[in-house]
Structures are given as C-alpha cells and as structure tokens.
XYZ file of C-alpha atoms in Angstrom:
697
model
C 18.576 7.150 -36.661
C 18.982 8.438 -33.103
C 18.425 12.148 -32.464
C 20.845 12.249 -29.546
C 23.376 14.865 -28.477
C 23.139 18.643 -28.059
C 19.708 20.245 -28.197
C 18.788 23.890 -27.656
C 16.619 24.655 -24.617
C 14.903 27.565 -22.893
C 12.317 28.019 -20.123
C 8.840 28.077 -21.617
C 6.527 31.088 -21.478
C 3.308 32.129 -23.141
C 5.001 34.475 -25.584
C 7.550 31.879 -26.646
C 4.871 29.270 -27.332
C 3.813 31.258 -30.397
C 7.235 31.110 -32.008
C 9.359 28.295 -30.549
C 8.133 25.621 -33.052
C 9.006 27.906 -36.012
C 12.066 26.598 -37.946
C 12.960 30.205 -38.772
C 13.402 31.151 -35.084
C 17.054 31.916 -34.268
C 17.920 29.841 -31.196
C 21.702 30.349 -31.356
C 21.715 32.112 -27.961
C 19.632 29.464 -26.228
C 21.235 27.267 -23.624
C 22.185 23.681 -24.509
C 21.152 20.394 -22.933
C 21.968 16.786 -23.746
C 19.304 14.378 -24.965
C 18.763 11.824 -23.536
C 18.922 13.691 -20.240
C 17.102 15.507 -17.452
C 17.105 19.298 -17.685
C 18.262 19.917 -14.091
C 21.584 18.266 -14.912
C 22.564 21.159 -17.187
C 23.839 24.703 -16.425
C 21.084 27.255 -16.220
C 18.350 24.737 -15.357
C 19.554 23.567 -11.901
C 16.435 24.957 -10.191
C 14.058 25.022 -13.138
C 10.622 23.475 -12.750
C 9.668 23.943 -16.389
C 8.033 23.730 -18.741
C 11.117 23.779 -20.965
C 11.295 24.286 -24.737
C 13.578 21.787 -26.508
C 14.712 22.243 -30.150
C 16.880 20.076 -32.390
C 17.855 20.457 -36.028
C 18.695 17.390 -38.078
C 18.990 16.132 -41.646
C 17.223 13.001 -42.810
C 16.695 11.320 -46.144
C 13.158 10.979 -47.454
C 11.622 7.498 -47.206
C 11.379 5.699 -50.534
C 8.194 4.668 -52.349
C 6.013 2.468 -50.181
C 8.082 3.295 -47.116
C 6.945 5.131 -43.968
C 8.879 7.155 -41.361
C 8.162 7.361 -37.650
C 9.367 9.579 -34.821
C 9.631 7.634 -31.563
C 10.156 8.979 -28.046
C 11.314 6.173 -25.710
C 10.748 8.203 -22.529
C 9.759 11.753 -21.693
C 9.037 13.053 -18.198
C 6.213 13.816 -17.964
C 4.159 15.586 -20.642
C 5.228 16.766 -24.068
C 3.815 18.706 -27.024
C 5.641 17.848 -30.225
C 6.095 19.873 -33.439
C 8.082 18.956 -36.565
C 8.942 21.701 -39.041
C 6.350 23.965 -37.449
C 3.519 21.404 -37.696
C 1.982 19.991 -34.537
C 2.309 16.193 -34.274
C 0.562 15.581 -30.945
C 1.160 15.230 -27.240
C 2.641 12.623 -24.875
C 1.747 11.745 -21.288
C 3.502 9.269 -19.003
C 7.233 9.133 -18.401
C 7.966 5.458 -19.130
C 5.810 4.597 -22.127
C 7.107 5.137 -25.680
C 5.186 7.497 -27.960
C 5.314 7.307 -31.789
C 4.243 9.766 -34.493
C 4.226 9.208 -38.267
C 6.415 11.767 -40.090
C 6.505 10.289 -43.596
C 5.207 13.352 -45.442
C 7.312 15.789 -43.408
C 10.504 13.922 -44.306
C 9.534 13.858 -47.988
C 8.904 17.605 -47.980
C 12.428 18.682 -46.987
C 15.926 17.445 -46.188
C 16.562 19.675 -43.142
C 14.188 19.528 -40.182
C 13.427 21.221 -36.856
C 12.029 19.098 -33.992
C 10.469 21.194 -31.187
C 9.160 19.746 -27.944
C 7.675 21.531 -24.933
C 8.276 19.322 -21.875
C 6.428 19.775 -18.556
C 6.869 17.989 -15.225
C 5.681 18.971 -11.757
C 8.324 18.969 -8.968
C 8.427 16.635 -5.966
C 5.799 17.553 -3.409
C 3.560 19.454 -5.810
C -0.110 19.487 -4.835
C -2.662 18.621 -5.993
C -1.151 15.704 -7.953
C -1.341 16.342 -11.689
C 0.737 13.435 -12.983
C 1.401 9.766 -12.301
C 5.084 10.067 -11.484
C 5.061 8.044 -8.249
C 8.441 7.832 -6.559
C 10.071 10.115 -9.169
C 8.419 13.114 -7.489
C 7.963 11.762 -3.969
C 10.089 13.848 -1.504
C 10.780 10.692 0.528
C 12.597 9.241 -2.507
C 14.133 12.231 -4.284
C 13.903 15.186 -1.887
C 11.396 18.016 -1.660
C 11.318 20.237 -4.734
C 13.350 18.028 -7.039
C 12.183 17.904 -10.659
C 12.982 14.869 -12.878
C 11.719 16.551 -16.069
C 13.279 16.082 -19.458
C 13.605 13.891 -22.538
C 15.372 11.213 -20.516
C 15.384 8.335 -23.036
C 16.368 8.134 -26.714
C 14.517 9.836 -29.551
C 14.649 7.911 -32.809
C 13.601 8.070 -36.453
C 12.499 4.649 -37.666
C 11.605 3.555 -41.204
C 9.198 0.727 -42.091
C 7.155 -0.499 -45.000
C 3.425 -0.021 -45.342
C 2.728 -1.961 -42.139
C 4.447 -1.191 -38.837
C 4.613 -3.415 -35.793
C 3.467 -1.267 -32.905
C 2.876 -1.994 -29.219
C 3.401 -5.701 -28.604
C 2.508 -7.577 -25.432
C 4.254 -10.892 -24.828
C 3.542 -13.122 -21.866
C 4.104 -16.702 -20.787
C 1.000 -17.895 -18.927
C 2.073 -21.526 -18.552
C 5.329 -23.417 -18.627
C 6.432 -26.871 -17.547
C 9.056 -29.433 -18.493
C 6.686 -30.686 -21.204
C 5.603 -27.456 -22.899
C 5.370 -23.688 -22.628
C 3.044 -21.207 -24.334
C 3.727 -17.637 -25.373
C 0.813 -15.261 -25.857
C 1.334 -12.314 -28.208
C -0.905 -9.312 -28.675
C 0.438 -7.251 -31.576
C -0.632 -3.875 -32.970
C -0.229 -3.602 -36.748
C -0.362 -0.063 -38.175
C -1.397 -0.346 -41.821
C -1.368 2.353 -44.480
C -3.840 0.438 -46.675
C -6.318 -2.372 -46.365
C -4.542 -5.592 -47.300
C -3.844 -9.201 -46.353
C -0.318 -9.444 -45.004
C 1.826 -12.339 -43.718
C 2.851 -12.300 -40.058
C 5.557 -14.651 -38.815
C 6.476 -15.342 -35.204
C 9.670 -17.322 -34.587
C 11.055 -18.298 -31.165
C 14.754 -19.164 -30.851
C 16.840 -20.369 -27.922
C 20.168 -18.820 -26.890
C 22.030 -20.967 -29.428
C 19.869 -19.614 -32.208
C 17.917 -22.816 -32.738
C 14.263 -22.447 -33.701
C 12.069 -23.904 -30.947
C 8.669 -22.517 -31.896
C 6.975 -20.906 -34.867
C 3.633 -19.557 -35.980
C 3.001 -18.269 -39.531
C -0.208 -16.955 -41.015
C -1.909 -14.186 -42.968
C -3.760 -11.315 -41.380
C -6.405 -9.079 -42.989
C -5.661 -5.508 -41.890
C -7.656 -2.323 -42.265
C -6.294 1.164 -42.503
C -5.044 2.246 -39.068
C -4.368 0.139 -35.982
C -5.205 -3.580 -35.991
C -4.909 -5.886 -32.974
C -3.628 -9.378 -33.720
C -3.323 -12.228 -31.215
C -1.074 -15.240 -31.624
C -0.117 -18.234 -29.500
C 3.140 -20.120 -29.905
C 3.744 -23.479 -28.237
C 7.251 -24.619 -27.375
C 7.769 -28.305 -26.730
C 10.174 -29.472 -23.980
C 11.359 -25.921 -23.255
C 14.415 -24.721 -21.367
C 12.757 -23.075 -18.375
C 13.839 -19.797 -16.799
C 14.342 -19.961 -13.018
C 15.151 -17.533 -10.189
C 18.818 -17.652 -9.325
C 18.284 -19.739 -6.199
C 16.445 -22.433 -8.167
C 18.194 -22.915 -11.476
C 19.458 -21.314 -14.686
C 18.170 -18.355 -16.690
C 18.032 -19.362 -20.372
C 16.536 -16.583 -22.484
C 14.697 -16.847 -25.796
C 14.366 -14.439 -28.700
C 10.942 -13.808 -30.209
C 11.164 -12.401 -33.741
C 8.104 -10.919 -35.423
C 8.149 -10.170 -39.162
C 5.232 -8.633 -41.009
C 5.093 -8.432 -44.817
C 3.740 -5.641 -46.976
C 1.363 -7.897 -48.914
C 3.580 -7.775 -51.991
C 6.172 -10.314 -50.961
C 8.612 -8.018 -49.131
C 9.213 -7.595 -45.385
C 7.581 -4.444 -44.039
C 8.757 -4.428 -40.428
C 10.410 -6.703 -37.894
C 10.889 -6.714 -34.152
C 13.023 -8.829 -31.816
C 12.150 -9.236 -28.154
C 13.993 -11.213 -25.499
C 11.903 -13.235 -23.044
C 12.003 -16.280 -20.779
C 9.761 -19.313 -20.431
C 8.450 -19.707 -16.896
C 5.194 -19.838 -14.962
C 4.483 -17.685 -11.894
C 1.619 -18.232 -9.482
C 0.756 -16.843 -6.062
C -1.712 -18.103 -3.505
C -2.019 -16.553 -0.070
C 1.137 -14.612 -0.928
C 3.108 -17.862 -1.342
C 4.724 -17.765 -4.765
C 5.521 -20.691 -7.033
C 7.785 -20.592 -10.098
C 7.360 -23.465 -12.543
C 5.321 -25.248 -9.896
C 7.962 -24.997 -7.119
C 7.528 -22.837 -4.029
C 9.902 -19.976 -3.281
C 10.053 -17.982 -0.046
C 10.595 -14.450 -1.324
C 13.446 -12.635 0.420
C 13.301 -9.127 -0.935
C 14.411 -5.515 -0.974
C 12.496 -2.399 -1.931
C 14.050 -0.560 -4.869
C 13.360 3.093 -5.430
C 14.678 5.315 -8.217
C 18.320 4.538 -8.944
C 18.964 8.284 -9.161
C 16.997 11.498 -8.965
C 17.453 12.320 -12.658
C 16.214 9.466 -14.879
C 18.336 10.715 -17.791
C 21.515 10.606 -15.724
C 21.217 7.010 -14.511
C 24.066 4.909 -15.945
C 23.038 1.359 -17.008
C 26.210 0.052 -15.368
C 25.063 1.382 -12.006
C 21.713 -0.416 -12.330
C 23.390 -3.641 -13.358
C 25.673 -3.357 -10.316
C 22.597 -2.927 -8.067
C 21.129 -6.168 -9.433
C 24.417 -7.999 -8.897
C 24.628 -6.632 -5.344
C 21.088 -7.808 -4.527
C 21.826 -11.304 -5.823
C 25.073 -11.333 -3.886
C 23.145 -10.482 -0.701
C 20.952 -13.554 -1.147
C 17.889 -11.583 -2.235
C 15.302 -13.264 -4.488
C 13.063 -10.245 -5.155
C 13.278 -6.523 -5.752
C 10.104 -4.547 -5.280
C 10.284 -1.701 -7.823
C 8.465 0.703 -5.569
C 5.991 3.213 -7.030
C 7.844 3.736 -10.312
C 8.970 2.111 -13.534
C 12.739 1.778 -13.391
C 15.526 2.312 -15.917
C 15.301 -0.282 -18.746
C 18.693 -1.701 -17.730
C 17.142 -3.039 -14.499
C 14.802 -5.411 -16.283
C 17.400 -6.798 -18.659
C 19.844 -7.313 -15.790
C 17.201 -8.994 -13.617
C 16.316 -11.331 -16.488
C 19.953 -12.348 -16.886
C 20.607 -12.689 -13.138
C 17.416 -14.549 -12.176
C 16.169 -11.805 -9.847
C 12.388 -11.600 -9.510
C 10.675 -8.195 -9.595
C 7.534 -6.981 -7.914
C 6.546 -4.173 -10.285
C 4.539 -1.252 -8.941
C 2.834 1.309 -11.157
C 3.728 4.944 -10.401
C 0.497 5.481 -8.474
C 0.712 6.948 -4.963
C -1.647 7.735 -2.123
C -3.118 10.984 -3.476
C -3.654 9.931 -7.104
C -7.279 8.739 -6.797
C -8.450 11.472 -9.195
C -6.236 10.229 -12.041
C -8.093 6.985 -12.754
C -8.181 7.251 -16.560
C -4.475 7.981 -16.767
C -3.773 5.108 -14.362
C -5.753 2.598 -16.441
C -4.034 3.678 -19.640
C -0.594 3.471 -18.050
C -1.353 0.027 -16.620
C -1.847 -1.257 -20.151
C 1.271 0.583 -21.347
C 3.332 -0.979 -18.536
C 2.318 -4.459 -19.638
C 3.257 -3.624 -23.232
C 6.626 -2.138 -22.278
C 7.682 -4.688 -19.642
C 5.506 -7.798 -19.878
C 8.014 -9.831 -21.878
C 10.535 -9.775 -19.032
C 10.514 -13.147 -17.177
C 11.888 -11.420 -14.075
C 8.608 -9.556 -13.489
C 6.642 -11.843 -11.185
C 3.964 -9.527 -9.697
C 2.068 -6.455 -10.872
C 0.908 -3.994 -8.230
C -1.260 -0.958 -8.862
C -1.615 1.531 -6.009
C 1.316 2.018 -3.632
C 0.071 2.372 -0.055
C -3.281 4.050 -0.843
C -3.826 4.709 2.875
C -0.617 6.036 4.487
C 0.562 4.190 7.569
C 0.110 7.234 9.821
C 1.890 7.745 13.121
C 3.605 4.892 14.995
C 1.500 2.918 17.414
C -0.994 0.110 17.604
C -1.342 -2.051 14.511
C -4.988 -2.552 15.354
C -5.611 1.227 15.189
C -3.782 1.409 11.892
C -5.897 -1.447 10.468
C -9.086 0.241 11.624
C -8.078 3.507 9.922
C -7.289 1.668 6.687
C -10.672 -0.061 6.769
C -12.547 3.246 6.446
C -14.274 3.283 3.016
C -12.514 5.411 0.342
C -14.800 5.357 -2.712
C -12.497 7.200 -5.115
C -9.392 5.193 -4.205
C -11.250 1.891 -4.244
C -12.605 2.641 -7.708
C -9.148 3.482 -8.942
C -7.753 0.252 -7.504
C -10.459 -1.899 -9.081
C -10.004 -0.256 -12.473
C -6.241 -0.645 -12.464
C -6.400 -4.247 -11.368
C -8.915 -5.035 -14.103
C -6.705 -3.347 -16.705
C -3.602 -5.319 -15.606
C -5.461 -8.635 -15.538
C -6.969 -8.080 -18.997
C -3.647 -7.003 -20.498
C -1.607 -9.822 -18.812
C -3.286 -12.878 -17.370
C 0.033 -14.639 -16.741
C 1.050 -13.026 -13.438
C -0.469 -12.326 -10.017
C -1.960 -8.829 -9.769
C -2.364 -6.772 -6.594
C -4.736 -3.814 -6.763
C -2.873 -2.036 -4.008
C -0.253 -2.576 -1.323
C 0.453 -1.696 2.289
C -3.131 -2.168 3.543
C -3.138 -4.160 6.784
C -5.576 -7.108 6.766
C -8.993 -6.071 8.061
C -12.563 -7.417 7.658
C -12.980 -5.605 4.335
C -9.752 -6.834 2.781
C -6.050 -6.095 3.127
C -2.866 -6.858 1.246
C 0.761 -7.043 2.313
C 1.577 -5.447 5.681
C 3.870 -2.476 6.351
C 4.793 -3.490 9.925
C 8.230 -1.917 10.629
C 8.717 -3.919 13.884
C 10.865 -2.067 16.400
C 10.584 1.160 14.409
C 6.932 1.974 14.043
C 6.058 -0.370 16.931
C 7.680 -0.124 20.387
C 9.641 -3.404 20.376
C 10.901 -5.648 17.577
C 9.651 -8.639 19.611
C 6.139 -7.347 18.936
C 6.390 -9.023 15.505
C 6.466 -12.518 16.998
C 3.649 -11.781 19.437
C 1.522 -10.162 16.706
C 1.870 -13.175 14.417
C 0.793 -15.535 17.176
C -2.371 -13.496 17.713
C -3.112 -12.521 14.070
C -1.182 -14.756 11.625
C -2.766 -13.136 8.560
C -0.667 -9.961 8.932
C 2.495 -11.975 8.265
C 1.383 -13.338 4.845
C 3.740 -10.848 3.253
C 5.590 -8.130 5.155
C 6.739 -5.238 2.981
C 7.992 -2.900 5.684
C 11.104 -3.867 7.642
C 14.058 -1.738 8.700
C 14.776 1.548 10.462
C 16.149 4.869 9.281
C 19.860 5.542 9.649
C 22.415 8.159 8.698
C 24.764 7.890 5.697
C 28.493 7.450 6.171
C 29.298 10.980 4.950
C 27.192 13.938 6.120
C 28.122 15.919 2.997
C 24.890 16.663 1.151
C 22.686 16.604 4.247
C 21.087 19.954 5.051
C 22.912 21.807 7.842
C 26.049 20.785 9.703
C 26.418 18.543 12.743
C 25.152 18.981 15.364
C 22.813 21.579 13.847
C 21.308 19.523 11.066
C 18.288 21.067 9.401
C 15.733 18.715 10.899
C 12.806 20.552 9.325
C 14.214 20.010 5.857
C 15.085 16.399 6.633
C 11.500 15.830 7.746
C 10.256 17.295 4.447
C 12.546 14.853 2.646
C 11.021 11.861 4.437
C 13.074 11.448 7.604
C 11.058 10.339 10.646
C 12.837 12.895 12.786
C 10.896 12.104 15.950
C 11.693 8.430 15.710
C 15.316 8.634 14.683
C 16.228 11.220 17.322
C 14.027 9.558 19.916
C 15.584 6.139 19.533
C 19.111 7.514 18.999
C 19.247 10.901 20.767
C 21.769 13.306 19.288
C 22.597 14.682 22.732
C 24.178 11.329 23.654
C 26.679 11.532 20.794
C 29.437 14.182 20.622
C 30.243 13.562 16.958
C 28.331 12.834 13.762
C 30.299 9.618 13.403
C 29.207 8.345 16.783
C 25.543 9.146 16.113
C 25.725 7.687 12.591
C 27.193 4.433 13.893
C 24.456 4.163 16.540
C 21.686 4.677 13.973
C 23.246 2.139 11.632
C 23.673 -0.398 14.471
C 19.960 -0.044 15.379
C 18.950 -0.538 11.722
C 21.223 -3.588 11.335
C 19.793 -5.197 14.483
C 16.170 -4.676 13.459
C 16.782 -5.897 9.907
C 18.574 -9.064 11.010
C 16.120 -10.000 13.749
C 13.025 -9.282 11.670
C 14.292 -11.222 8.656
C 15.211 -14.237 10.792
C 11.828 -14.132 12.566
C 10.003 -14.167 9.197
C 12.217 -16.888 7.716
C 11.281 -19.084 10.650
C 7.647 -18.504 9.603
C 8.382 -19.604 6.057
C 5.165 -20.636 4.252
C 3.360 -20.870 7.637
C 2.067 -18.202 7.188
C 4.776 -16.029 5.628
C 5.244 -16.005 1.858
C 8.041 -13.434 1.927
C 9.160 -9.939 2.844
C 10.845 -6.847 1.421
C 13.307 -4.879 3.511
C 13.026 -1.126 2.939
C 15.008 -0.017 1.116
C 18.041 -0.883 -1.050
C 19.619 2.445 -2.023
C 19.157 6.211 -1.725
C 18.738 8.398 -4.774
C 20.153 11.451 -2.884
C 21.898 12.211 0.430
C 19.367 11.344 3.160
C 18.749 9.960 6.629
C 16.600 7.089 5.438
C 15.876 3.368 5.572
C 18.272 2.651 2.683
C 20.874 -0.037 3.289
C 23.215 1.537 0.719
C 23.658 5.309 0.764
C 23.457 7.542 -2.308
C 27.068 6.689 -3.210
C 26.330 2.928 -2.886
C 28.388 2.672 0.285
C 26.959 -0.089 2.469
C 25.607 0.674 5.892
C 25.948 -1.854 8.687
C 22.524 -3.263 7.827
C 23.774 -4.514 4.447
C 26.052 -7.098 6.025
C 23.283 -7.953 8.518
C 20.824 -8.564 5.676
C 23.342 -10.683 3.758
C 23.947 -12.905 6.785
C 20.193 -13.196 7.556
C 19.419 -14.149 3.933
C 21.992 -16.941 3.689
C 20.534 -20.097 2.115
C 20.739 -21.899 5.497
C 20.345 -20.247 8.906
C 19.966 -21.568 12.449
C 17.590 -19.601 14.646
C 15.961 -19.885 18.063
C 12.885 -18.479 19.751
C 13.508 -14.915 20.850
C 14.724 -14.515 24.375
C 12.789 -12.041 26.539
C 14.125 -8.484 26.793
C 15.101 -9.304 30.385
C 14.697 -12.338 32.638
C 14.928 -12.990 36.351
C 17.258 -15.317 38.179
C 15.555 -18.686 38.710
C 13.167 -18.165 35.769
C 12.821 -21.215 33.501
C 13.568 -20.776 29.801
C 12.198 -23.021 27.082
C 13.715 -22.111 23.703
C 13.036 -23.992 20.464
C 15.793 -24.175 17.865
C 15.093 -24.356 14.115
C 17.106 -24.669 10.938
C 15.738 -22.769 7.925
C 16.971 -24.123 4.585
C 16.223 -22.698 1.157
C 18.331 -25.442 -0.481
C 16.526 -27.698 -2.930
C 18.242 -30.787 -1.522
C 18.274 -32.112 2.077
C 21.156 -31.554 4.437
C 22.392 -34.907 5.687
C 24.299 -35.386 8.954
C 23.730 -31.912 10.300
C 24.762 -31.076 13.851
C 23.573 -28.078 15.896
C 25.471 -26.913 18.956
C 23.730 -24.503 21.353
C 25.424 -22.767 24.246
C 24.026 -20.519 26.963
C 26.832 -18.395 28.346
C 26.971 -16.135 31.409
C 29.710 -14.663 33.545
C 31.599 -17.607 34.934
C 29.580 -20.401 33.372
C 27.906 -21.994 30.374
C 25.662 -24.892 29.362
C 25.754 -26.790 26.089
C 23.303 -28.874 24.011
C 23.865 -30.887 20.835
C 21.339 -32.028 18.228
C 21.951 -34.078 15.130
C 20.044 -35.343 12.092
C 18.832 -34.387 8.640
C 17.373 -30.993 7.547
C 14.549 -31.049 5.048
C 14.924 -29.113 1.773
C 13.114 -25.775 1.355
C 11.612 -26.005 4.824
C 11.879 -25.026 8.455
C 13.060 -27.973 10.583
C 12.690 -27.990 14.354
C 15.876 -29.585 15.676
C 15.256 -29.426 19.441
C 14.573 -27.252 22.474
C 16.651 -25.829 25.304
C 15.362 -26.045 28.878
C 17.352 -24.044 31.383
C 17.062 -22.145 34.636
C 18.372 -18.580 34.520
C 21.471 -18.402 36.732
C 21.597 -16.013 39.675
C 24.404 -14.016 38.036
C 23.728 -10.408 36.996
C 24.780 -9.348 33.533
C 24.210 -10.747 30.053
C 22.909 -14.210 29.260
C 24.011 -15.039 25.726
C 22.797 -17.824 23.408
C 25.232 -19.037 20.709
C 24.113 -21.381 17.931
C 26.156 -23.224 15.356
C 25.089 -25.604 12.611
C 27.662 -27.749 10.835
C 27.156 -30.172 7.960
C 29.454 -31.647 5.306
C 30.450 -28.618 3.248
C 28.730 -25.909 5.281
C 28.401 -23.929 8.494
C 25.867 -21.438 9.890
C 25.761 -19.504 13.156
C 23.182 -17.559 15.118
C 22.364 -16.318 18.562
C 20.547 -13.943 20.923
C 21.116 -12.273 24.273
C 19.162 -10.968 27.260
C 19.806 -9.227 30.544
C 19.561 -11.116 33.860
C 17.870 -9.349 36.782
C 18.819 -10.722 40.198
C-alpha cells in the first residue's frame, strides 16, 4: 500500500511540536503538499527552509495472525522524526537510503491512522555543514539558498510473515565466459528464534533458471546477517554499450516462516560482469575500455519533481553522444538513472554525497557508504565507487604545480574521513574499484584523478599536451574538462543583459572573472552575441581536450569526464545541455570528438613564422573491437593561394592508437591562416579532423 497523494503540511515550530503528532489535532486549515515531492514545489513553501510538519490520514487493515506490518520511507531529504497515531517510531537521516519501521501493533489497534513526520533539510550554502547532501545543496549545482527538502520518494506499508528480508547487498565480483559468481549479504528480521528456509534463484531474461542456492538458516530474534554465494555456469555477460549486449538477470530471494509457508520475498535485477581498474585503466570482463565520460549532477533541483522519463532521456542522450561513463557527481541520483544505465550499457562512476567541508561528519559518511552499497550495489552499470568529492578545492587558476603543492598539505580530519569511507566501501562491496577521494592532483603523498580544465583554469589549452610530456601521471584520469558558457535563453538568470547580476551568478558557481575575462561583455552588443562566443569557446576547448586525451589512450590516459552534462537550474556554467536540455555548441563538439574512430594530429603552435619547419604526426584512434582494413588518410595543409597534400594507407589496429605517418613542411611566406585538414576513409566509414594556426611573416 502506497501512502501517496495529498498530505497536510505546515512550517514547524517549537509550540507545534507538542501537538502536531496528535491524531486529534484539526489540520483542515493546513496547506497541502504532494508526496512524493519536495516542499518548495508547492504554494506557500516556495521560500521555506523548514523544518516542515507533514501529516497524512489513512485506513489500513490489521495484519493477520503471524503477519507483520512495516512502514517504509524510500527517500526523505534529509532528516525526519516519525510518529504513528501519536507514538514515536524513530528518526531517519540520509536522503537516499530507505528507512523502515515496524507498525504491526499500531495497525492492529485501530483501522484509521495518522502518520506525522517532521522533515528538516538545510539550504544550499548553509554553514557549517550539518548533513551529507553533497550536490543537492551545493550552490554551484542548484543555486545559493535552494532547499531540496521533503519526502521525495514513495512511502509504503508492507506486510510480511514472521521473517522479513531487509537490506540486501548483491555484487558480482567475478565473471567470465565460463562462470560468474553472485555474492549476497542479506538481513533477516525475525520475530522469533527459528530455523527458516532461504532460497536464492537466479533467472535470465527469458525466465530460465540459471543458478540456485537453497538452505536453512538459524535466526535469532532481531536482525540476522546471512551470506550466500550463487555460481552461474556459462553466463550471459553484461557489457558496456560499446562492447556488447546488456542481458539482465533477476535474483529472487524467498524466506520461509519455519512452518512451511513463505514469509517474505524480494526480486532484484542485476547483471553479470567483472570490473577492474589498474592505474585508472578499466577492464570489463577482462577487456580494456578507454572511458569517455560526462559529469552528471542533480537532474533537477527538487528530487521529488524529477520525472523518470527525463532521466531516461539523459541516459539515451549520453549514449547517443558516444559516452561510455557518467560520473554521478557528489550525490546519489534518481533511481531511474540506475535502471536506465543498466539497460543502456552506460557505466557509472558513483560518488557519495560528501563534499569538501564534510570532514566532521565521518560517522554519518561511513554509515551512508554502507547504505549506498545496499541500495545500489546490484546495478551492473556502477563501475566505480568514490567517497570524497574534491576534498581540497582547486583554488584560483594558475600553475598546476602550485595547486598540487597546496593539495599535498596534510589534512588530518579529511584524510581520516577518506580512509574510513574507503574501508567501509571495500568491506561492503569488494567487487568494484574504490576511490577514497577525487580531484587531488598527483603529488609525492598520493593523488587521484586530475581536475585540469585546460584552457580554462590554465592559460592555454595546449598546456595539456606539454604538461603530459613533463608529468604523465597527471593524465591517468582527467575529470575536469570544459569551460563555462551561457544558456540559450537568459530567462531565469539574475538581472537583465547587459546588467546581469554578476555577484549572484558568482554565488551560484559562475567563474565570473574567467568567463568575462575570456569573453568580455563589452565586446558584444547583445546577449545572443556574447552567449554564442562563450559557447564557441567551450566547444573548442571540449573538442581539443577530448581529442588530445584520446590520442593518449592507455598511455597513460585511462579516461576522462567532461564537466558537465546538464544544468539543474538556469546558470552560466560548464553544462553542455542547459536547464531545459537544449544543447549548447559543445554538445555537438563532444559527440564528434567521441566518435568510435577519429583522426588526429599533433597540435599546431598558436602561431608560426614563415620558413619555420613543421613536423606533425598523424594518428588514428579506434575504439572498435575489430581492425580497420584498407584505411586511407589524406592530409592537406592549406594557405591563401596554395596547399600541400599527403596520403597514407594501411590497417588500423582495434582498440588502439595507430600512428599512420608524419607531415614535414616549411611554413609558406604568406600571412594569414595555415589550416590542416585530415580525412580518414575505410570501407563503410569516414572520419575528419584538423587544426589551424596563424602565420607571422
């Protein structure tokens, strides 16, 4: 039974706390909200920061003899105190984890009931941090002052027998063409001490049984942890979309009551695959995959207002752009994301909602790490767990060496948090790579993936190539690429062109100094002109950086994530899709740069002098799993009044970077632009590329 629909609500206060759980309280004049939902979506609560009282009356039949009733909250942002019929049931903490309370006796005592919940959530930008909400309350993602509070996911009444199946962790630590193994960690909530049967059955998409494990379990009163392993012979393996198909399996758990009748059952969908990572180079089922990714923030500011269809469309758009990986940045996303990613073969890098200033919330972080594994670990799309998002902020633009030195300064509280969270994730799920933190440039004491932002937080995009030559380790995995740009429509931005409210935009995460420094507003008479210039800069940096890193595939680069896919609200940001999902120019640039096969050349200098000799290597990058036979590359240098052409032919290796030749040329004594055009043709395919530079005479 789902307790959805209209609830009564009112802002919380100390006086009301004494009476709001009382079923006799007349709440007819209270405002109404929808559950599931976020309170700011409803009239009267548009600027409310809570706490908010929620009340709901419902009728429910009493559970029969030997049966038990449970009240389950699927998601509540962020803290809740729960009463039923005036009696306190307990509290909840954490917006993504389900919370369950037994209500058997309450439902037997009456037919009509009153559920009362006080919900509290701090707004975006609140200090000091009091909750692990990550991106949901980060002004850079949702805007300063926004509050995502509310009962955003379903509330249900569930009936079971004497034994209930509680939190269940399912993982696939190993899988090959010969066999796969599923590990299950199951919580059994027993009303009495007994020996009960527990059955685990694995079925393929056609419903055929492919694995089974039956046995009896001795349970004590309360919570019992049970571990099972199920082996599947000659399994159908789940693959990322660029590597194969995505067959899914159903795991059904059935526990008996000890007297021959089923007590509870649960069905979970999963996939059989093995994920490993070494030096940030990932393998799936033993095969390497260069991870082309996007950062994915909250799909919307209000979790309760996110439509599953919107999330599914985001997944389809990412796959259509040639992306292999979404990094779910600093939050746990809408449940629809994980199911859609499983079905589409899109890998996920899953962050916990832990941000830079959360070092004092270690116990909550460890508990929520275990909860995340329980809630999400069965999804084959999740390839990487990551604890702490950017524990040391990048700081102002400038030298990468200075940034690395700053991040190497000891931070005892943060380091302890990171170690604890990593240990909790590894103990709860040993089947996936685990990163304690992210965004820490490699330094003598450690380092993770690198937030580089070439051409945005460094003076020139070409700095990326030079940096990798001098310090290859920083390119193992690059999680910061892009630039900030303006959305198509200025509606929703603070202020009006040309007098935008830059102070408010800065509070919402816009790098005002960078965006107006690189694209000065004074040079553009209209918003449209300035917008187009910001988007053109973003598109150029995204395309060039992605192609540079693809040319470094596996040596040393294991992948990258472009920041970011979509805005949750109107913003001048790094998103490639604005808050209405309208693509910016960088979306098409990313799609072209992430094509399965691209032809690229060494970067030309920013400017060159007449008579200077150019030596430019040309490469073909192929993500195809089969070789390209009879490929032909044509390269042309063009200038005003002239051109020179080269041709190269041969085979292109699968899943590799193949050097096809080099161009040697003398820069002509003709002022203007020297353009390089590349074209690769092969039976059934074509790819193009190029670069340009200015000639100084």
